[in-house]
Amino acid sequence: MKKSYTASLITDKNGNRDIRIESGGKTKHIWGRYGSRRELELAEKHSSQTIPVLIGSGLGEGLGRLLETSERPVIVVDREEAIIKASGTKARYDDNPRVIWLEGESAQEVVAAIDRTSKKHGLPVEILRIPFYLRLDPDFYSEVEKLLSGNIPEQKPVTSWPRFRTEKPRILLMTSQYFLMGEIEAACSRLNIPHRLLNIDSKESDLGSFVNRVIGTITAFKPDFVLTVNHLGVDQEGYLNTILHKFGLPLASWFVDNPHLILPLYSRQADENTALFTWDADRMESLAEMGFSKIFHLPLGTDQSRFKPVDGCHRPEWKSDISFVGNSMVHKTAKRLEATGVTGALAQRWNEIATEFGRFSEPSVRHFLKQNYPELYEQFQSMASPVRKLAFETSVIWQSTLEYRLSCVKKTLPFSPLIVGDDGWHSLLPPQGWKYHGELSYYDDLPGFYPCSKINFNCTSQQMKGAVNQRVFDVPACNGFLLTDHRQQISELFEPEKEIVFYRDIEEIPSLVEKYLNDREARLKVVKAARKRILAQHTYDCRMERLTEIMRTTFS
């Protein structure tokens, strides 16, 4: 759906220009910081062997650079009248015969014109997109990209190498963020699994570069399959899927966050070539309903080389009887709710929905609304875009987590807990009876922090009503004692009371805290048993062995 907006040209104190977009009371910029510079960098990615197709004219800086560096025509796909007027780009190049400006009524009409130009000059086209345009009119610009995909310069895939023929499969690790990939890379190295990391920001990279990098890496490395985490590195339009099909390569995507808040943004989601791994067994049935057929349960784990015992507590300010590490969810929830743009009854009853969601076992906000608030479900379904729907679902989960987390933490106040997290905790808890510490680094600080507390307290996010979080593995791995909330899947991972101590009801928290604060031997006994289990079954080495075996069995 095309957005309604106004546009104006701005220049910062350093001379960088940008286009300011104002819509619905909100202000955004096409490029953000270093606007002009980023547009020039986009133009410099152009291959001299192709005809550049600019998806959006932006400031006109990229178009100018392309005209300077090549004698070939430059195609501009832009029908944003407000931006064109603000930048003056079209008027500036109106008399240049090498600039082909396309503003067709439909994507099909525009692509037909591009195809004619390509054939006339005997050259393929290369897409250079300004990502902001896909948010202004996704139905038009995304469709142009999809229809043009056949014109992107292709390298003929080498499909002759054998798959899964060696003892250790070759894995192409693909991401657009470094989330969890460090742990996976380290596990692959320890297991002697051949692997290569391809880090691509698919939201910012132009399509031609994205395709060429993927094809080039696959051709050179010849993997048995591609692995992503939370679909990071997978483009939402489906080009990676097309490439993998041409090579006959399967995709493994390991979800360690709610897949239903991620997958709806991706086109062509369900595919026989894709295996989904989910940290939460409760998600398997709903993923099958989305059309996926290869779904496997793969819990989180720990990196035993990072979370390992240390000799004593080296930071006096970390020492405590009981501590909790976690976000208050105050600021995160407020920002997510603002992003929904929700109004009317859905906005008025949002708090009630979040509270009630926390009391039910249903993990999906969408299904929860349909079952328990049918009078509001229609308004939810009519929200302007999938992005806003997902923002609403996320805001409900986060607010529910805030309320649940606060109710649990309050039960520890008689024991003067150390709370580690953002400053939102000050607005939730009374001024006395607890100590505050700012956020700590997961990698640099937490392995040394956990052993400093007699009890590491845990209360799980409401996005996983049956699964366990990372802390359940990390704390015992470095010889820390954990008191956590009960989750249905926890008994499949640990032996209750012997390897894990949990509360089923928040009213049990004070008595359990008191019991284990006063029984050091009992704490040490549980920690020893838990760590033994974790090292044997719950490291990322174990998870990668399981994942690779499933991929071999499923796709060889």
XYZ file of C-alpha atoms in Angstrom:
556
model
C 0.000 0.000 0.000
C 1.426 3.399 -1.059
C 1.988 5.847 1.794
C 0.801 9.468 1.825
C 3.558 11.905 2.796
C 5.275 15.225 2.210
C 8.945 15.598 1.285
C 11.541 18.345 1.727
C 15.249 18.715 0.990
C 17.503 19.289 4.030
C 21.232 19.932 4.523
C 23.118 19.321 7.789
C 25.971 21.413 9.210
C 28.530 19.222 7.420
C 26.919 19.751 4.026
C 25.315 16.320 3.801
C 21.957 16.465 2.058
C 18.941 14.236 2.628
C 15.211 14.068 1.954
C 12.949 14.451 4.980
C 9.709 12.478 4.812
C 6.757 13.453 7.015
C 3.821 11.051 7.274
C 1.194 10.527 9.957
C 2.918 12.887 12.367
C 6.243 11.019 12.074
C 9.453 12.218 10.467
C 11.952 9.974 8.707
C 14.814 10.428 6.254
C 15.594 8.523 3.070
C 19.224 7.930 3.974
C 19.669 9.122 7.554
C 23.158 10.009 8.718
C 25.694 10.734 5.922
C 22.861 10.871 3.335
C 24.732 12.179 0.282
C 27.762 10.007 0.982
C 25.673 6.823 1.230
C 23.979 7.537 -2.097
C 27.352 7.976 -3.781
C 28.552 4.693 -2.248
C 25.497 2.970 -3.762
C 26.400 4.260 -7.226
C 30.002 3.111 -6.857
C 28.859 -0.514 -6.536
C 27.797 -0.479 -10.203
C 29.469 -2.936 -12.556
C 30.779 -1.403 -15.790
C 29.386 -4.369 -17.730
C 25.715 -3.633 -16.996
C 23.042 -0.984 -17.389
C 22.264 0.474 -13.947
C 18.630 0.604 -12.859
C 18.088 2.989 -9.956
C 15.082 2.065 -7.834
C 14.408 5.611 -6.664
C 16.251 8.792 -7.614
C 16.740 10.005 -4.044
C 18.939 13.091 -3.928
C 20.176 12.634 -7.483
C 23.772 12.213 -6.248
C 23.910 8.563 -7.278
C 22.483 9.328 -10.710
C 25.072 12.060 -11.234
C 27.942 9.761 -10.278
C 26.723 7.017 -12.626
C 26.570 9.471 -15.538
C 30.133 10.632 -14.762
C 31.660 7.150 -14.626
C 29.972 5.465 -17.597
C 28.848 6.208 -21.137
C 25.907 3.827 -20.871
C 22.298 4.827 -20.268
C 20.990 5.009 -16.711
C 17.435 3.896 -15.977
C 15.587 5.562 -13.091
C 12.393 4.013 -11.700
C 10.751 6.719 -9.596
C 7.170 7.960 -9.481
C 7.378 9.752 -6.115
C 6.242 13.236 -7.129
C 6.911 14.826 -3.726
C 10.525 13.585 -3.625
C 11.151 14.428 -7.279
C 9.944 17.973 -6.676
C 11.944 18.400 -3.447
C 15.229 17.141 -4.932
C 14.856 18.721 -8.379
C 16.624 15.696 -9.832
C 14.292 15.026 -12.737
C 14.305 18.639 -13.868
C 18.113 18.699 -13.591
C 18.571 15.765 -15.985
C 15.495 16.229 -18.148
C 17.557 17.078 -21.234
C 20.127 14.305 -20.802
C 19.415 11.631 -23.460
C 21.205 8.947 -21.388
C 18.712 9.223 -18.512
C 15.662 7.016 -19.005
C 13.050 7.972 -16.405
C 10.241 5.464 -15.895
C 7.029 6.275 -14.013
C 4.715 3.598 -15.425
C 1.272 2.782 -14.089
C 2.327 -0.782 -13.319
C 5.483 -2.710 -12.533
C 4.908 -4.841 -15.633
C 4.901 -1.745 -17.861
C 8.135 -0.460 -16.308
C 9.940 -3.803 -16.584
C 8.900 -4.148 -20.228
C 10.530 -0.776 -20.954
C 13.685 -1.805 -19.076
C 13.809 -5.057 -21.041
C 13.615 -3.160 -24.334
C 16.546 -0.942 -23.304
C 18.566 -3.977 -22.213
C 18.032 -5.741 -25.556
C 18.742 -2.573 -27.551
C 22.191 -2.174 -25.960
C 22.921 -5.889 -25.633
C 23.659 -5.582 -21.931
C 22.064 -7.013 -18.770
C 20.701 -4.701 -16.111
C 21.911 -4.241 -12.537
C 19.546 -3.061 -9.819
C 20.783 -0.317 -7.476
C 18.000 0.298 -4.993
C 17.422 2.954 -2.397
C 15.852 0.765 0.326
C 13.524 3.531 1.588
C 11.513 3.425 -1.646
C 10.378 -0.119 -0.907
C 8.716 1.212 2.230
C 7.066 4.121 0.412
C 5.314 1.956 -2.187
C 6.198 -1.720 -1.628
C 3.556 -3.044 -4.034
C 5.159 -1.190 -6.943
C 8.921 -1.111 -6.287
C 9.180 -4.632 -4.839
C 7.259 -5.987 -7.818
C 9.649 -4.220 -10.199
C 12.561 -5.900 -8.407
C 10.938 -9.316 -8.581
C 10.133 -9.054 -12.280
C 13.650 -7.839 -13.037
C 15.331 -10.730 -11.244
C 15.555 -12.648 -14.505
C 17.721 -9.889 -15.979
C 20.375 -9.984 -13.269
C 23.692 -11.287 -14.581
C 23.828 -14.961 -13.713
C 26.720 -17.310 -13.325
C 25.872 -20.794 -14.399
C 25.613 -22.838 -11.181
C 28.022 -25.702 -10.786
C 25.656 -28.431 -9.578
C 27.846 -31.480 -10.070
C 29.515 -31.724 -6.677
C 28.208 -34.540 -4.465
C 26.111 -33.644 -1.406
C 26.664 -35.109 2.069
C 29.291 -37.541 0.817
C 31.947 -36.663 3.411
C 31.903 -37.491 7.104
C 31.578 -33.803 8.037
C 29.151 -31.750 5.911
C 30.256 -28.418 4.481
C 28.111 -25.574 5.859
C 27.680 -22.070 4.489
C 26.765 -19.904 7.500
C 24.728 -16.944 6.309
C 23.646 -13.931 8.324
C 22.987 -10.188 8.235
C 23.936 -9.815 11.916
C 26.478 -11.680 14.007
C 23.771 -13.027 16.321
C 24.738 -16.513 17.639
C 27.035 -17.087 14.666
C 30.117 -16.773 16.872
C 28.959 -19.720 18.951
C 28.061 -21.750 15.863
C 31.389 -20.977 14.169
C 33.290 -21.991 17.310
C 31.322 -25.245 17.553
C 32.001 -26.029 13.885
C 35.721 -25.452 14.431
C 35.818 -27.736 17.479
C 33.933 -30.430 15.547
C 36.160 -30.011 12.458
C 33.121 -29.156 10.325
C 34.183 -27.251 7.169
C 32.311 -23.932 7.162
C 32.353 -20.444 5.733
C 30.602 -17.288 6.966
C 28.815 -15.014 4.508
C 27.667 -11.814 6.196
C 25.194 -9.925 3.998
C 22.927 -7.082 5.047
C 20.106 -7.983 2.670
C 18.089 -4.879 3.614
C 20.742 -2.438 2.491
C 22.662 -4.329 -0.200
C 21.479 -3.793 -3.777
C 19.989 -6.871 -5.384
C 22.703 -7.425 -7.968
C 25.467 -7.415 -5.360
C 23.442 -9.700 -3.094
C 22.901 -12.263 -5.850
C 26.485 -12.131 -7.099
C 27.999 -12.527 -3.636
C 25.777 -15.499 -2.816
C 26.386 -17.235 -6.142
C 30.119 -16.559 -6.002
C 30.456 -17.942 -2.467
C 28.391 -21.046 -3.192
C 30.345 -21.774 -6.390
C 33.702 -21.391 -4.641
C 32.895 -23.170 -1.353
C 30.494 -25.896 -2.602
C 28.536 -26.361 0.645
C 26.180 -29.226 1.464
C 23.646 -26.800 2.908
C 23.145 -23.208 4.063
C 22.456 -22.363 7.716
C 20.886 -19.170 9.082
C 19.672 -18.108 12.526
C 16.248 -16.435 12.732
C 16.321 -16.122 8.916
C 19.010 -13.422 9.221
C 20.672 -13.025 5.837
C 17.616 -14.330 3.978
C 16.040 -11.640 1.809
C 12.310 -11.080 2.283
C 11.619 -11.111 -1.476
C 12.744 -14.716 -1.991
C 15.821 -14.332 -4.208
C 18.025 -16.487 -1.978
C 15.441 -19.235 -2.176
C 15.568 -19.081 -5.970
C 19.371 -19.276 -5.983
C 19.419 -22.256 -3.618
C 16.959 -24.094 -5.851
C 19.200 -23.564 -8.862
C 22.089 -25.126 -6.956
C 19.933 -27.816 -5.389
C 21.007 -26.647 -1.927
C 18.804 -27.026 1.165
C 18.365 -24.224 3.702
C 18.368 -24.794 7.461
C 16.966 -21.938 9.535
C 17.301 -22.201 13.312
C 14.784 -20.035 15.148
C 15.824 -19.043 18.646
C 13.137 -16.348 18.795
C 9.445 -16.466 17.931
C 9.267 -17.485 14.232
C 5.731 -16.120 13.937
C 7.073 -12.620 14.524
C 9.605 -13.100 11.705
C 8.336 -15.394 8.932
C 5.180 -13.450 7.929
C 7.452 -10.742 6.466
C 9.003 -13.213 4.003
C 7.467 -14.131 0.670
C 7.450 -17.758 -0.471
C 7.959 -18.959 3.091
C 7.080 -22.648 2.970
C 9.371 -24.708 0.783
C 10.374 -28.370 0.479
C 13.985 -27.222 0.282
C 13.806 -25.618 3.754
C 14.204 -27.230 7.160
C 13.108 -25.214 10.182
C 14.652 -25.785 13.583
C 12.861 -24.203 16.525
C 14.070 -23.754 20.096
C 10.450 -24.061 21.245
C 8.677 -27.372 20.626
C 5.334 -25.589 21.068
C 5.863 -23.850 17.706
C 6.088 -26.991 15.607
C 2.371 -27.468 15.008
C 1.744 -23.839 14.044
C 4.738 -23.881 11.668
C 3.237 -26.939 9.998
C 0.011 -24.948 9.571
C 2.038 -22.361 7.633
C 2.926 -25.082 5.125
C 6.368 -26.176 6.315
C 6.900 -29.934 6.309
C 10.429 -30.282 7.685
C 10.304 -28.974 11.273
C 12.574 -30.065 14.105
C 13.002 -29.187 17.767
C 16.468 -27.848 18.611
C 16.756 -26.099 22.014
C 19.267 -23.432 22.895
C 22.579 -24.446 24.482
C 25.775 -22.880 25.778
C 29.286 -22.218 24.528
C 31.364 -24.155 27.042
C 34.538 -22.362 25.977
C 33.041 -19.039 27.047
C 30.762 -20.000 29.954
C 33.136 -21.919 32.160
C 34.091 -21.846 35.859
C 36.210 -18.944 37.073
C 38.290 -18.674 40.211
C 36.183 -16.548 42.571
C 34.328 -13.274 42.020
C 36.631 -10.585 40.649
C 34.214 -7.650 40.834
C 33.029 -6.767 44.374
C 30.046 -4.795 43.013
C 28.763 -7.985 41.381
C 28.665 -9.975 44.603
C 25.144 -10.653 45.936
C 22.907 -13.224 47.597
C 20.486 -13.140 44.675
C 20.596 -11.362 41.330
C 18.449 -10.986 38.249
C 19.756 -10.019 34.812
C 17.116 -8.801 32.410
C 15.472 -5.921 30.591
C 12.628 -4.123 32.347
C 10.759 -4.060 28.981
C 9.506 -0.559 29.805
C 11.187 1.330 26.948
C 11.132 -1.541 24.453
C 7.393 -2.069 24.887
C 6.568 1.641 24.583
C 8.504 1.937 21.314
C 6.926 -1.196 19.886
C 3.425 -0.039 20.807
C 4.072 3.310 19.118
C 5.135 1.460 15.961
C 1.747 -0.280 15.736
C -0.154 2.962 15.119
C -3.113 1.195 16.717
C -6.217 3.204 17.655
C -9.780 2.622 18.847
C -10.873 -0.356 20.921
C -7.700 -2.312 20.199
C -5.617 0.508 21.716
C -7.992 1.044 24.628
C -7.939 -2.612 25.637
C -4.271 -3.270 24.847
C -3.233 -3.501 28.515
C -6.069 -5.893 29.265
C -5.131 -8.078 26.276
C -1.485 -8.244 27.410
C -2.438 -9.178 30.970
C -4.850 -11.878 29.866
C -2.370 -13.237 27.321
C 0.013 -13.918 30.204
C -2.580 -16.043 31.974
C -3.165 -18.434 29.068
C -0.900 -21.123 27.652
C -1.616 -20.100 24.033
C 1.737 -18.878 22.622
C 0.320 -16.963 19.614
C -1.149 -13.485 20.148
C -3.033 -13.810 16.870
C -4.730 -17.049 17.932
C -5.303 -15.703 21.429
C -7.145 -12.676 20.030
C -9.256 -14.822 17.726
C -10.262 -17.175 20.542
C -10.707 -14.717 23.406
C -11.368 -11.317 21.804
C -13.313 -12.059 18.605
C -14.828 -8.566 18.727
C -11.289 -7.091 18.383
C -9.845 -9.660 16.014
C -11.424 -8.050 12.942
C -9.768 -4.708 13.767
C -6.443 -6.488 14.213
C -6.818 -8.199 10.831
C -7.585 -4.881 9.143
C -4.363 -3.209 10.330
C -2.554 -1.399 7.527
C 0.407 -3.738 7.002
C 1.960 -7.030 8.167
C 4.697 -4.989 9.838
C 2.162 -3.219 12.055
C 0.403 -6.472 12.885
C 3.684 -8.007 13.990
C 4.501 -4.868 15.978
C 1.163 -5.228 17.780
C 1.773 -8.907 18.548
C 5.271 -8.106 19.809
C 4.008 -5.255 21.996
C 1.480 -7.580 23.650
C 4.146 -10.232 24.321
C 6.567 -7.659 25.721
C 3.983 -5.993 27.946
C 2.903 -9.407 29.203
C 6.565 -10.208 29.883
C 6.971 -6.924 31.759
C 4.040 -7.712 34.041
C 5.107 -11.315 34.651
C 8.775 -10.418 35.167
C 7.855 -7.652 37.633
C 5.587 -9.944 39.663
C 8.411 -12.498 39.964
C 11.169 -10.011 40.805
C 9.013 -8.378 43.504
C 8.988 -11.717 45.355
C 12.778 -11.467 45.716
C 12.745 -7.969 47.296
C 12.887 -9.269 50.906
C 16.374 -10.601 50.018
C 17.774 -7.297 48.639
C 18.374 -8.501 45.051
C 20.883 -7.028 42.627
C 18.953 -6.097 39.462
C 21.026 -5.788 36.289
C 19.437 -4.133 33.277
C 18.141 -0.874 31.812
C 17.015 2.131 33.842
C 13.342 1.231 33.323
C 13.564 -0.803 36.533
C 13.585 2.438 38.552
C 10.040 3.211 37.361
C 8.783 -0.264 38.298
C 10.345 -1.013 41.680
C 10.290 0.908 44.963
C 13.322 3.145 45.650
C 14.613 0.971 48.501
C 15.158 -2.753 49.092
C 17.227 -3.588 45.991
C 20.475 -2.673 44.262
C 20.809 -1.579 40.648
C 23.570 -2.252 38.112
C 23.571 -1.118 34.504
C 23.420 -3.534 31.593
C 26.259 -6.030 31.220
C 27.835 -7.496 28.084
C 26.619 -11.022 27.376
C 30.012 -12.151 26.096
C 32.425 -10.063 28.157
C 30.705 -9.842 31.543
C 28.112 -12.526 32.232
C 30.496 -15.526 32.380
C 32.227 -13.807 35.300
C 29.052 -12.321 36.794
C 26.970 -15.481 37.290
C 29.359 -17.141 39.816
C 29.252 -13.967 41.959
C 25.654 -14.611 43.056
C 24.599 -17.316 45.460
C 21.336 -17.510 43.484
C 20.868 -16.421 39.866
C 17.153 -15.761 39.506
C 15.341 -16.387 36.229
C 11.850 -15.649 34.906
C 11.277 -16.466 31.252
C 9.911 -14.194 28.539
C 6.293 -14.716 27.550
C 7.384 -15.386 23.970
C 8.323 -18.886 25.177
C 5.621 -20.328 27.366
C 6.958 -23.872 27.142
C 10.620 -23.501 26.197
C 13.637 -22.482 28.277
C 15.922 -19.535 27.692
C 19.695 -19.194 27.341
C 20.298 -18.576 31.058
C 19.191 -22.112 31.983
C 22.323 -23.415 30.236
C 24.791 -20.557 30.728
C 24.531 -20.157 34.513
C 25.319 -23.765 35.547
C 27.984 -24.009 32.818
C 30.087 -21.462 34.725
C 29.294 -23.002 38.134
C 26.450 -20.643 39.019
C 23.301 -21.756 40.852
C 20.017 -21.051 39.052
C 16.474 -20.700 40.370
C 14.129 -20.551 37.395
C 10.448 -20.707 36.584
C 8.925 -23.997 35.445
C 8.506 -24.530 31.732
C 6.868 -27.587 30.200
C 9.959 -28.531 28.189
C 12.406 -28.193 31.084
C 11.930 -31.754 32.318
C 13.034 -33.075 28.913
C 16.378 -31.314 29.396
C 17.127 -31.697 33.119
C 16.139 -33.934 36.016
C 14.004 -31.763 38.357
C 15.372 -31.097 41.865
C 18.608 -32.930 41.071
C 19.850 -30.874 38.083
C 17.450 -27.943 38.084
C 15.440 -26.077 40.734
C 12.272 -24.297 39.632
C 9.119 -22.668 40.979
C 5.722 -23.448 39.476
C 3.992 -20.540 41.196
C 5.449 -17.155 42.133
C 4.292 -17.687 45.722
C 6.950 -20.411 45.999
C 9.786 -17.970 45.263
C 10.481 -16.632 48.797
C 10.653 -20.063 50.438
C 12.908 -21.472 47.699
C 15.213 -18.463 47.889
C 15.470 -18.773 51.648
C 16.070 -22.522 51.461
C 18.933 -22.372 48.961
C 20.534 -19.235 50.389
C 21.002 -21.156 53.609
C 22.154 -24.448 52.095
C 25.448 -24.070 50.244
C 25.941 -27.822 49.906
C 22.558 -28.225 48.221
C 23.433 -25.454 45.751
C 26.792 -27.009 44.915
C 25.227 -30.421 44.426
C 22.659 -29.109 41.934
C 25.284 -27.044 40.083
C 27.621 -30.017 39.736
C 24.868 -32.260 38.352
C 23.527 -29.541 36.019
C 26.965 -28.751 34.609
C 27.660 -32.427 33.973
C 24.398 -32.719 32.026
C 25.061 -29.513 30.066
C 28.562 -30.528 28.985
C 27.258 -33.926 27.889
C 24.072 -32.863 26.087
C 23.463 -29.112 25.926
C 26.458 -27.371 24.349
C 26.401 -25.797 20.897
C 28.674 -28.635 19.834
C 25.834 -31.022 20.704
C 23.311 -28.850 18.862
C 25.440 -28.683 15.706
C 25.984 -32.444 15.719
C 22.213 -32.912 15.944
C 21.452 -30.318 13.258
C 23.977 -31.691 10.763
C 22.750 -35.249 11.268
C 19.143 -34.176 10.645
C 20.150 -32.291 7.494
C 22.079 -35.326 6.230
C 19.179 -37.702 6.933
C 16.600 -35.347 5.436
C 18.383 -34.166 2.287
C 21.102 -36.661 1.345
